[in-house]
Amino acid sequence: MQTLAQLNLPHLAVEDAAFAADPVSHFREARKTNPWIAASDIGYWVHDYQAIRDLLSQDDKFRPAYDGIVEIMGARGTPWGRFTEEQLISLPPEQHAALRTTFARKFTPRFANQLRPMMRETITRMLDEWAPRERFDFEEFAANFPITIMFTLVGAPVEEIPGIRSSLETLGLAFSMDKSRIPEIHEGYERLERLVQRIIAERRASPDKGTRGDLLDLLIETGDEGNVPERQLQDLVIFFFVAGYDTSKNVLTYTLRLLLDRPDLYERCARDHEYCRKVLDESLRLFNPGSVPRFTDQDVVYRDVLIPKDTMIWFTLNISGRDETAFEDADTFDPDREIDPATRPIPFSLGKHMCLGQHIARAQLQEALHQIAQRLHDPQLAGEYGWRPYPGAWGLKGLPIAFTPTDKTPEPA
Amino acid sequence: MVKVTFVQPDGSEETIDAAPGQSMMEAAQASGIRGIVADCGGNCSCGTCRVFVAPEWRARTGTASELELDMLEMHEERQDGERLCCQITLADDLTGVRVAVPKSQF
């Protein structure tokens, strides 16, 4: 058996713009030296699909490493640092289980399905405003969708969307490990925290508290029933914003990028609501924003390699579906491909930290794609696009498109 | 030990011996039963360990909790006796229980 330090591991420049533009090629090159793990300046990277599945599902051996990120960023003791170290995913196991169990019922498929009419109304309203422009940056359009949904769910004032969106853009870059961003991260976090504290306080003081039946009512009620401290309730709502913004936005943007090359599939999305789900599942295999950081909570032996306790490891959920040893024609976008349960894509992670909001995310993406495909006819790429930093919330930076607007709703297939 | 039989969509059967106190999902995973995905590891948040309990065993496995029912709504095709097997705790009186595994968990 070898220790991790004894291995000859490839070193990846994950912070570089060139890496963010094409991480798949870099990981495939790294695989020639070691088939499942690589090194970087900010920790190790497990990039083999089976290794991710084997290791990330062992909740007893790994703990979330957000405290490590705060340490690297030199932000310990700051409001953002405190939140990052105490947010739901970072809590000790017993506290995490209690809090997650308390709120789990508000994030189920049933609850997500109940939200679909509101999601459809939101995207329709946005398309009414944006479609007549005939060209726009699709990423910017997509960014307004999840944040409007989230504002609606917690009854936040819509006039504050631009400011909070700016905060969330900044917070989405927090895990890119660029210390020069720290001042704007603090500013962005504090603006979001102030909003969340205010909407909770106002709702508690409001005569219609508990009668709206929106997510904020439900979270306050459930939190009170479970004696959840106010600070944790606030953190959960902040977490809801941070986790739900550029994840959904980046997936929707990347999905459209894929469909620009497949007008046949795009047209089918306009006709076939259920097919949109398959398109999104396949898009999530090819791309998702997340690489999740963990610390080993004990010495771990895997494939005859000893990984010492407290080693920081990133799991590349975002490119795990491009692993050619697990997926046939891994780079081919094929929504009709058969899903083998043994190699089910894992965009929402595994184990007890699996994304709580995944059912809401899936529902809103499906509703959005179906409506977009009906209203933005024959979209074409109308300029260049870039990439966001790879660690953290990875994705396209900008996606200029031109299209023919239509207000006709095709008949369902 | 508790004997649990999983019936696959093609009709083939696999019977395993499980320890009382385990969840049916844990027992299935330990024995490599096909089709029990269980991405969330038993936290009732992924809905990918669905099984259909044979009618004669439903009284003993019990009924789905509200949270479980809310999770099962992710599946378009619903069926009597459906449960998430991470929510079924095996006990001696369940020995011989038979469950069917769906064609797909997604």
Coordinates of C-alpha atoms in Angstrom, one line a residue:
Chain A
M1 CA 0.0 0.0 0.0
Q2 CA 1.2 3.5 -0.8
T3 CA 0.3 6.8 0.8
L4 CA -1.2 9.6 -1.2
A5 CA 2.0 11.5 -0.8
Q6 CA 4.0 8.6 -2.3
L7 CA 2.0 8.6 -5.5
N8 CA 3.2 10.2 -8.7
L9 CA 0.2 12.4 -9.2
P10 CA -0.5 14.8 -12.0
H11 CA -0.8 18.4 -10.8
L12 CA -3.7 20.4 -12.2
A13 CA -3.9 24.2 -12.5
V14 CA -7.6 24.2 -11.7
E15 CA -7.6 28.0 -11.0
D16 CA -6.5 28.8 -14.6
A17 CA -8.9 30.1 -17.1
A18 CA -7.6 27.6 -19.7
F19 CA -8.5 24.8 -17.3
A20 CA -12.1 26.2 -16.8
A21 CA -12.6 26.3 -20.6
D22 CA -11.9 22.6 -21.0
P23 CA -11.5 20.6 -17.7
V24 CA -12.5 17.3 -19.3
S25 CA -9.4 17.2 -21.5
H26 CA -7.2 18.1 -18.5
F27 CA -8.7 15.3 -16.4
R28 CA -8.4 12.8 -19.3
E29 CA -4.7 13.8 -19.6
A30 CA -4.3 13.4 -15.9
R31 CA -5.8 9.9 -16.1
K32 CA -2.8 8.7 -18.1
T33 CA -0.7 9.2 -15.0
N34 CA -3.2 8.2 -12.4
P35 CA -6.7 6.8 -13.3
W36 CA -8.7 8.4 -10.4
I37 CA -7.0 11.1 -8.4
A38 CA -4.9 14.2 -9.2
A39 CA -3.3 17.0 -7.1
S40 CA -3.6 20.8 -7.2
D41 CA -2.7 23.7 -5.0
I42 CA -6.0 23.6 -3.3
G43 CA -6.3 19.9 -2.6
Y44 CA -6.7 16.6 -4.4
W45 CA -9.3 15.9 -7.1
V46 CA -11.1 12.6 -7.4
H47 CA -12.3 12.6 -11.0
D48 CA -13.1 8.9 -11.8
Y49 CA -16.9 8.2 -11.8
Q50 CA -16.6 4.9 -9.9
A51 CA -14.2 6.4 -7.4
I52 CA -16.5 9.3 -6.7
R53 CA -19.4 6.9 -6.2
D54 CA -17.4 4.6 -4.0
L55 CA -16.0 7.4 -1.8
L56 CA -18.6 10.1 -1.7
S57 CA -21.3 7.7 -0.5
Q58 CA -19.2 6.9 2.6
D59 CA -20.7 9.6 4.8
D60 CA -19.0 8.2 7.9
K61 CA -15.5 8.8 6.4
F62 CA -15.8 12.2 4.9
R63 CA -17.0 15.6 6.1
P64 CA -17.8 18.7 4.1
A65 CA -14.7 20.9 3.8
Y66 CA -16.2 24.4 3.7
D67 CA -14.2 25.3 6.8
G68 CA -11.1 24.5 4.7
I69 CA -12.2 26.9 2.1
V70 CA -12.8 29.7 4.7
E71 CA -9.3 29.0 5.9
I72 CA -7.7 29.1 2.5
M73 CA -9.6 32.4 1.8
G74 CA -8.4 33.8 5.1
A75 CA -12.0 34.6 6.1
R76 CA -12.4 33.0 9.5
G77 CA -14.3 35.2 11.9
T78 CA -16.1 37.2 9.2
P79 CA -19.9 37.0 8.6
W80 CA -19.4 35.1 5.3
G81 CA -16.8 32.8 7.0
R82 CA -19.2 32.1 9.9
F83 CA -22.1 31.4 7.5
T84 CA -19.9 29.1 5.3
E85 CA -18.7 27.2 8.4
E86 CA -22.2 26.9 10.0
Q87 CA -24.5 26.5 7.0
L88 CA -26.7 23.3 6.9
I89 CA -24.1 21.2 5.0
S90 CA -21.3 22.1 7.4
L91 CA -23.1 21.3 10.6
P92 CA -21.9 18.3 12.8
P93 CA -23.7 15.1 11.8
E94 CA -26.3 15.1 14.6
Q95 CA -27.2 18.7 14.1
H96 CA -27.2 18.3 10.3
A97 CA -29.5 15.3 10.5
A98 CA -31.9 17.0 12.8
L99 CA -32.2 20.2 10.8
R100 CA -32.3 18.4 7.4
T101 CA -35.1 16.1 8.7
T102 CA -37.0 19.1 10.0
F103 CA -37.1 20.8 6.7
A104 CA -37.0 17.8 4.3
R105 CA -40.8 17.8 3.7
K106 CA -40.6 21.3 2.1
F107 CA -38.3 20.1 -0.6
T108 CA -40.0 16.9 -1.8
P109 CA -41.1 16.1 -5.4
R110 CA -44.7 16.7 -4.2
F111 CA -43.9 20.2 -3.0
A112 CA -41.9 20.9 -6.2
N113 CA -44.9 19.7 -8.3
Q114 CA -47.2 22.1 -6.5
L115 CA -44.9 24.9 -7.5
R116 CA -45.0 24.1 -11.2
P117 CA -47.9 26.5 -12.1
M118 CA -46.0 29.4 -10.4
M119 CA -42.8 28.4 -12.3
R120 CA -44.7 28.4 -15.6
E121 CA -46.3 31.8 -14.8
T122 CA -42.8 33.2 -13.9
I123 CA -41.0 32.0 -17.1
T124 CA -44.0 33.1 -19.3
R125 CA -43.9 36.6 -17.8
M126 CA -40.1 36.8 -18.3
L127 CA -40.5 35.6 -21.9
D128 CA -43.2 38.2 -22.6
E129 CA -40.7 40.8 -21.6
W130 CA -37.5 39.4 -23.2
A131 CA -38.6 37.6 -26.4
P132 CA -39.5 40.7 -28.4
R133 CA -35.8 41.7 -28.2
E134 CA -34.9 39.0 -30.8
R135 CA -31.4 38.7 -29.4
F136 CA -30.0 38.7 -25.9
D137 CA -27.5 37.2 -23.6
F138 CA -29.2 33.9 -22.6
E139 CA -27.1 33.6 -19.4
E140 CA -28.5 36.9 -18.2
F141 CA -32.0 35.9 -19.1
A142 CA -31.6 32.5 -17.4
A143 CA -30.1 34.3 -14.3
N144 CA -33.4 36.1 -13.7
F145 CA -35.4 32.9 -13.6
P146 CA -34.3 31.0 -10.5
I147 CA -33.9 34.2 -8.5
T148 CA -37.4 35.3 -9.4
I149 CA -38.7 31.9 -8.3
M150 CA -36.8 32.1 -5.1
F151 CA -38.0 35.6 -4.4
T152 CA -41.6 34.4 -5.0
L153 CA -41.1 31.5 -2.7
V154 CA -40.1 33.6 0.3
G155 CA -42.2 36.7 -0.5
A156 CA -39.1 39.0 -1.0
P157 CA -39.7 42.3 -2.7
V158 CA -38.9 41.9 -6.4
E159 CA -37.4 45.4 -6.7
E160 CA -34.5 44.0 -4.7
I161 CA -33.7 41.2 -7.3
P162 CA -31.0 43.2 -9.1
G163 CA -29.0 43.9 -5.9
I164 CA -29.4 40.4 -4.6
R165 CA -28.5 38.9 -8.0
S166 CA -25.3 40.8 -7.9
S167 CA -24.6 39.4 -4.4
L168 CA -25.3 35.9 -5.6
E169 CA -23.0 36.3 -8.6
T170 CA -20.2 37.3 -6.3
L171 CA -20.9 34.5 -3.8
G172 CA -21.0 32.0 -6.7
L173 CA -17.3 32.9 -7.3
A174 CA -16.4 32.6 -3.6
F175 CA -15.1 29.0 -4.0
S176 CA -12.8 30.0 -7.0
M177 CA -10.2 30.6 -4.3
D178 CA -9.3 34.0 -5.6
K179 CA -8.5 36.0 -2.4
S180 CA -8.8 39.3 -4.3
R181 CA -12.5 38.8 -4.3
I182 CA -12.8 38.7 -0.5
P183 CA -14.0 42.4 -0.1
E184 CA -16.8 42.0 -2.6
I185 CA -17.7 38.5 -1.2
H186 CA -18.2 40.1 2.2
E187 CA -20.2 43.0 0.8
G188 CA -22.4 40.6 -1.2
Y189 CA -22.9 38.3 1.7
E190 CA -23.9 41.0 4.1
R191 CA -26.5 42.4 1.6
L192 CA -28.1 39.0 1.3
E193 CA -28.0 38.4 5.1
R194 CA -29.7 41.7 5.7
L195 CA -32.5 40.8 3.2
V196 CA -33.1 37.4 4.7
Q197 CA -33.1 38.8 8.3
R198 CA -35.6 41.5 7.2
I199 CA -38.0 39.2 5.4
I200 CA -38.1 36.7 8.2
A201 CA -38.6 39.5 10.8
E202 CA -41.3 41.2 8.7
R203 CA -43.1 37.9 8.1
R204 CA -43.1 37.1 11.8
A205 CA -44.5 40.5 12.6
S206 CA -47.0 40.4 9.7
P207 CA -50.7 39.8 10.4
D208 CA -50.8 37.3 7.5
K209 CA -48.0 35.2 8.9
G210 CA -48.7 31.6 8.2
T211 CA -51.5 32.3 5.8
R212 CA -49.6 32.7 2.6
G213 CA -48.5 29.1 2.5
D214 CA -45.3 30.0 0.7
L215 CA -42.0 28.5 1.5
L216 CA -41.1 31.1 4.0
D217 CA -44.3 30.5 6.0
L218 CA -43.6 26.8 5.9
L219 CA -40.0 27.2 6.9
I220 CA -40.9 29.5 9.8
E221 CA -43.7 27.2 11.0
T222 CA -41.5 24.0 10.7
G223 CA -38.6 25.7 12.3
D224 CA -40.7 26.9 15.3
E225 CA -42.2 23.4 15.7
G226 CA -38.7 21.9 15.7
N227 CA -37.3 24.6 18.0
V228 CA -34.8 25.6 15.4
P229 CA -32.8 28.6 16.5
E230 CA -33.5 31.8 14.5
R231 CA -29.8 32.0 13.3
Q232 CA -30.2 28.5 11.8
L233 CA -33.4 29.5 10.1
Q234 CA -31.8 32.5 8.6
D235 CA -28.8 30.5 7.5
L236 CA -31.1 28.0 5.8
V237 CA -32.8 30.7 3.8
I238 CA -29.4 32.2 2.9
F239 CA -28.3 28.8 1.9
F240 CA -31.4 28.3 -0.2
F241 CA -30.5 31.5 -2.2
V242 CA -26.8 30.7 -2.5
A243 CA -27.3 27.0 -3.5
G244 CA -30.2 27.7 -5.9
Y245 CA -29.1 30.5 -8.0
D246 CA -26.2 29.9 -10.3
T247 CA -26.6 26.1 -10.2
S248 CA -30.0 26.3 -12.0
K249 CA -28.9 29.3 -14.1
N250 CA -25.7 27.6 -15.3
V251 CA -27.5 24.3 -16.1
L252 CA -30.2 26.1 -18.1
T253 CA -27.6 28.1 -20.0
Y254 CA -25.4 25.0 -20.8
T255 CA -28.5 23.1 -21.9
L256 CA -29.4 25.7 -24.4
R257 CA -25.8 25.7 -25.6
L258 CA -26.2 22.0 -26.3
L259 CA -29.5 22.5 -28.0
L260 CA -28.2 25.2 -30.3
D261 CA -26.3 22.4 -32.1
R262 CA -29.4 20.2 -32.1
P263 CA -32.4 22.1 -33.4
D264 CA -34.3 18.9 -33.9
L265 CA -34.2 18.2 -30.2
Y266 CA -34.9 21.8 -29.3
E267 CA -38.1 21.7 -31.4
R268 CA -39.1 18.6 -29.7
C269 CA -38.7 20.3 -26.4
A270 CA -41.3 22.9 -27.5
R271 CA -43.8 20.1 -28.2
D272 CA -43.0 17.5 -25.6
H273 CA -42.9 18.5 -21.9
E274 CA -41.8 15.0 -20.7
Y275 CA -38.9 15.0 -23.3
C276 CA -37.6 18.2 -21.7
R277 CA -36.9 16.1 -18.6
K278 CA -34.8 13.6 -20.6
V279 CA -32.9 16.5 -22.2
L280 CA -32.1 18.0 -18.8
D281 CA -31.1 14.6 -17.4
E282 CA -28.7 14.2 -20.3
S283 CA -27.5 17.8 -20.0
L284 CA -26.8 17.2 -16.3
R285 CA -24.7 14.2 -17.2
L286 CA -22.6 16.2 -19.6
F287 CA -22.3 19.2 -17.4
N288 CA -23.2 20.5 -14.0
P289 CA -21.7 23.3 -11.9
G290 CA -20.5 21.4 -8.8
S291 CA -17.3 20.1 -7.5
V292 CA -17.8 19.3 -3.9
P293 CA -15.0 19.6 -1.2
R294 CA -14.6 17.1 1.6
F295 CA -12.1 16.3 4.3
T296 CA -11.3 12.7 5.2
D297 CA -12.6 12.3 8.7
Q298 CA -10.3 9.3 9.3
D299 CA -7.6 7.5 7.4
V300 CA -9.2 6.1 4.3
V301 CA -7.8 3.3 2.1
Y302 CA -9.0 3.1 -1.4
R303 CA -7.5 1.2 -4.3
D304 CA -4.6 0.3 -2.1
V305 CA -3.8 4.0 -1.4
L306 CA -3.9 5.4 2.1
I307 CA -5.5 8.9 2.2
P308 CA -4.6 10.3 5.7
K309 CA -7.2 11.9 7.9
D310 CA -7.9 15.6 7.2
T311 CA -6.9 15.5 3.6
M312 CA -8.9 17.9 1.4
I313 CA -10.5 16.2 -1.6
W314 CA -12.7 17.7 -4.3
F315 CA -15.1 15.4 -6.0
T316 CA -15.8 16.4 -9.6
L317 CA -19.5 15.9 -9.9
N318 CA -19.5 18.3 -12.8
I319 CA -17.5 16.2 -15.2
S320 CA -18.2 12.8 -13.7
G321 CA -20.6 12.0 -16.5
R322 CA -17.9 12.5 -19.1
D323 CA -15.9 9.6 -17.8
E324 CA -15.3 7.3 -20.8
T325 CA -14.7 4.3 -18.6
A326 CA -18.3 4.6 -17.2
F327 CA -20.2 6.1 -20.1
E328 CA -20.3 4.9 -23.7
D329 CA -19.9 7.8 -26.2
A330 CA -19.4 10.0 -23.1
D331 CA -19.2 13.2 -25.1
T332 CA -22.3 12.6 -27.2
F333 CA -25.5 14.5 -26.3
D334 CA -28.2 11.8 -26.5
P335 CA -31.3 12.3 -24.3
D336 CA -32.6 8.9 -25.4
R337 CA -29.6 7.0 -24.0
E338 CA -30.4 4.1 -21.7
I339 CA -29.6 4.9 -18.1
D340 CA -27.8 2.0 -16.4
P341 CA -28.6 2.2 -12.6
A342 CA -24.9 1.3 -11.9
T343 CA -23.7 4.4 -13.7
R344 CA -26.5 6.8 -12.9
P345 CA -25.2 10.4 -13.3
I346 CA -24.7 12.1 -10.0
P347 CA -25.1 15.8 -10.6
F348 CA -26.8 16.3 -7.2
S349 CA -24.2 14.4 -5.2
L350 CA -24.6 11.3 -3.1
G351 CA -25.3 10.4 0.5
K352 CA -26.7 12.5 3.3
H353 CA -25.6 15.7 1.7
M354 CA -27.4 15.1 -1.6
C355 CA -28.9 18.3 -2.8
L356 CA -32.0 19.1 -0.8
G357 CA -33.3 21.4 -3.6
Q358 CA -32.9 18.9 -6.4
H359 CA -36.6 18.3 -7.0
I360 CA -37.3 22.0 -7.1
A361 CA -34.4 22.5 -9.4
R362 CA -35.5 19.7 -11.8
A363 CA -39.1 21.0 -11.9
Q364 CA -38.2 24.6 -12.6
L365 CA -35.6 23.6 -15.3
Q366 CA -38.2 21.4 -17.0
E367 CA -40.9 24.1 -16.9
A368 CA -38.5 26.7 -18.2
L369 CA -37.0 24.7 -21.1
H370 CA -40.5 23.8 -22.3
Q371 CA -41.7 27.4 -22.4
I372 CA -38.4 28.8 -23.8
A373 CA -38.4 26.3 -26.7
Q374 CA -41.9 27.4 -27.6
R375 CA -41.2 31.1 -27.5
L376 CA -37.6 31.5 -28.8
H377 CA -37.8 30.0 -32.3
D378 CA -34.7 28.8 -34.2
P379 CA -32.1 30.2 -31.7
Q380 CA -28.6 30.7 -33.1
L381 CA -25.3 31.5 -31.4
A382 CA -24.7 35.2 -31.9
G383 CA -21.3 35.8 -30.4
E384 CA -18.6 34.4 -28.2
Y385 CA -19.0 33.0 -24.7
G386 CA -16.5 32.3 -21.9
W387 CA -16.3 30.2 -18.8
R388 CA -16.6 30.8 -15.1
P389 CA -13.8 29.6 -12.8
Y390 CA -13.8 25.8 -12.5
P391 CA -13.8 25.4 -8.7
G392 CA -17.1 26.5 -7.2
A393 CA -20.1 27.2 -9.5
W394 CA -18.6 26.4 -12.9
G395 CA -20.4 27.2 -16.1
L396 CA -20.7 29.4 -19.2
K397 CA -20.0 33.1 -18.9
G398 CA -22.4 34.7 -21.3
L399 CA -24.3 33.1 -24.2
P400 CA -25.3 35.6 -26.8
I401 CA -28.2 34.3 -29.0
A402 CA -30.4 35.5 -31.8
F403 CA -33.8 34.0 -32.5
T404 CA -37.3 34.6 -33.9
P405 CA -39.8 35.3 -31.2
T406 CA -43.1 33.6 -31.4
D407 CA -46.1 33.7 -29.2
K408 CA -47.7 30.6 -30.6
T409 CA -47.9 27.6 -28.4
P410 CA -47.5 24.4 -30.5
E411 CA -49.9 21.6 -29.9
P412 CA -48.5 18.9 -27.5
A413 CA -47.1 15.8 -29.2
Chain B
M1 CA -31.5 -13.7 9.8
V2 CA -34.3 -12.3 7.7
K3 CA -34.9 -13.7 4.3
V4 CA -35.8 -11.1 1.7
T5 CA -36.7 -11.9 -1.9
F6 CA -36.3 -9.3 -4.7
V7 CA -38.1 -10.0 -7.9
Q8 CA -36.5 -8.3 -10.9
P9 CA -38.6 -6.9 -13.8
D10 CA -37.5 -10.0 -15.9
G11 CA -39.1 -12.3 -13.3
S12 CA -35.8 -13.5 -11.9
E13 CA -35.5 -13.7 -8.1
E14 CA -32.7 -13.1 -5.7
T15 CA -33.1 -14.1 -2.0
I16 CA -30.8 -12.7 0.5
D17 CA -30.2 -13.1 4.3
A18 CA -30.2 -9.9 6.2
A19 CA -29.6 -8.9 9.8
P20 CA -32.7 -7.7 11.8
G21 CA -32.4 -4.0 12.3
Q22 CA -31.0 -3.2 8.9
S23 CA -33.1 -1.3 6.4
M24 CA -34.1 -3.3 3.4
M25 CA -32.2 -0.9 1.3
E26 CA -29.0 -1.5 3.3
A27 CA -29.4 -5.2 3.0
A28 CA -30.0 -4.9 -0.8
Q29 CA -27.0 -2.7 -1.3
A30 CA -24.8 -5.1 0.8
S31 CA -25.9 -8.0 -1.5
G32 CA -25.6 -6.0 -4.7
I33 CA -29.2 -6.3 -5.7
R34 CA -29.7 -4.8 -9.1
G35 CA -32.0 -1.8 -9.4
I36 CA -31.8 -0.5 -5.8
V37 CA -29.9 2.7 -6.5
A38 CA -30.3 4.6 -3.2
D39 CA -28.2 7.6 -4.1
C40 CA -28.9 9.4 -0.8
G41 CA -27.8 6.5 1.3
G42 CA -31.1 6.0 3.1
N43 CA -32.1 9.6 4.0
C44 CA -35.4 9.5 2.2
S45 CA -34.4 12.3 -0.2
C46 CA -33.6 10.7 -3.6
G47 CA -36.5 8.3 -4.1
T48 CA -34.3 5.8 -5.9
C49 CA -34.8 2.7 -3.8
R50 CA -38.4 2.1 -4.7
V51 CA -39.9 -1.4 -4.4
F52 CA -43.4 -2.9 -4.6
V53 CA -44.2 -5.0 -1.6
A54 CA -46.2 -8.2 -2.3
P55 CA -49.8 -7.8 -1.1
E56 CA -49.6 -10.5 1.6
W57 CA -46.7 -8.6 3.2
R58 CA -48.0 -5.1 3.3
A59 CA -49.6 -5.3 6.7
R60 CA -46.2 -6.3 8.2
T61 CA -44.0 -3.8 6.3
G62 CA -46.4 -1.0 7.3
T63 CA -47.5 1.9 5.2
A64 CA -45.4 4.8 3.8
S65 CA -44.9 7.9 5.9
E66 CA -46.1 11.3 4.7
L67 CA -42.5 12.2 3.7
E68 CA -42.1 8.9 1.9
L69 CA -45.4 9.5 0.0
D70 CA -44.2 13.0 -1.0
M71 CA -41.0 11.5 -2.3
L72 CA -42.7 8.8 -4.3
E73 CA -44.5 11.5 -6.2
M74 CA -41.4 11.9 -8.3
H75 CA -42.4 8.7 -10.2
E76 CA -45.0 9.1 -12.9
E77 CA -46.3 5.5 -12.8
R78 CA -47.6 4.8 -9.3
Q79 CA -48.5 1.3 -8.1
D80 CA -50.1 -0.3 -5.0
G81 CA -47.6 -1.4 -2.4
E82 CA -44.9 1.0 -3.4
R83 CA -42.4 1.9 -0.7
L84 CA -38.9 3.3 -0.4
C85 CA -37.0 0.3 1.0
C86 CA -34.7 2.6 3.0
Q87 CA -37.7 3.2 5.1
I88 CA -38.5 -0.5 5.8
T89 CA -36.6 -1.8 8.8
L90 CA -36.1 -5.6 8.7
A91 CA -37.3 -7.6 11.7
D92 CA -37.7 -11.3 12.3
D93 CA -41.4 -11.3 11.4
L94 CA -40.5 -10.1 7.9
T95 CA -38.6 -13.2 7.0
G96 CA -39.8 -14.4 3.6
V97 CA -40.9 -10.9 2.5
R98 CA -41.1 -10.5 -1.3
V99 CA -40.7 -7.2 -3.1
A100 CA -40.6 -6.4 -6.8
V101 CA -37.9 -4.1 -8.2
P102 CA -39.2 -1.5 -10.8
K103 CA -37.8 -1.3 -14.3
S104 CA -36.4 2.1 -13.5
Q105 CA -35.9 4.2 -10.4
F106 CA -35.9 7.5 -12.4

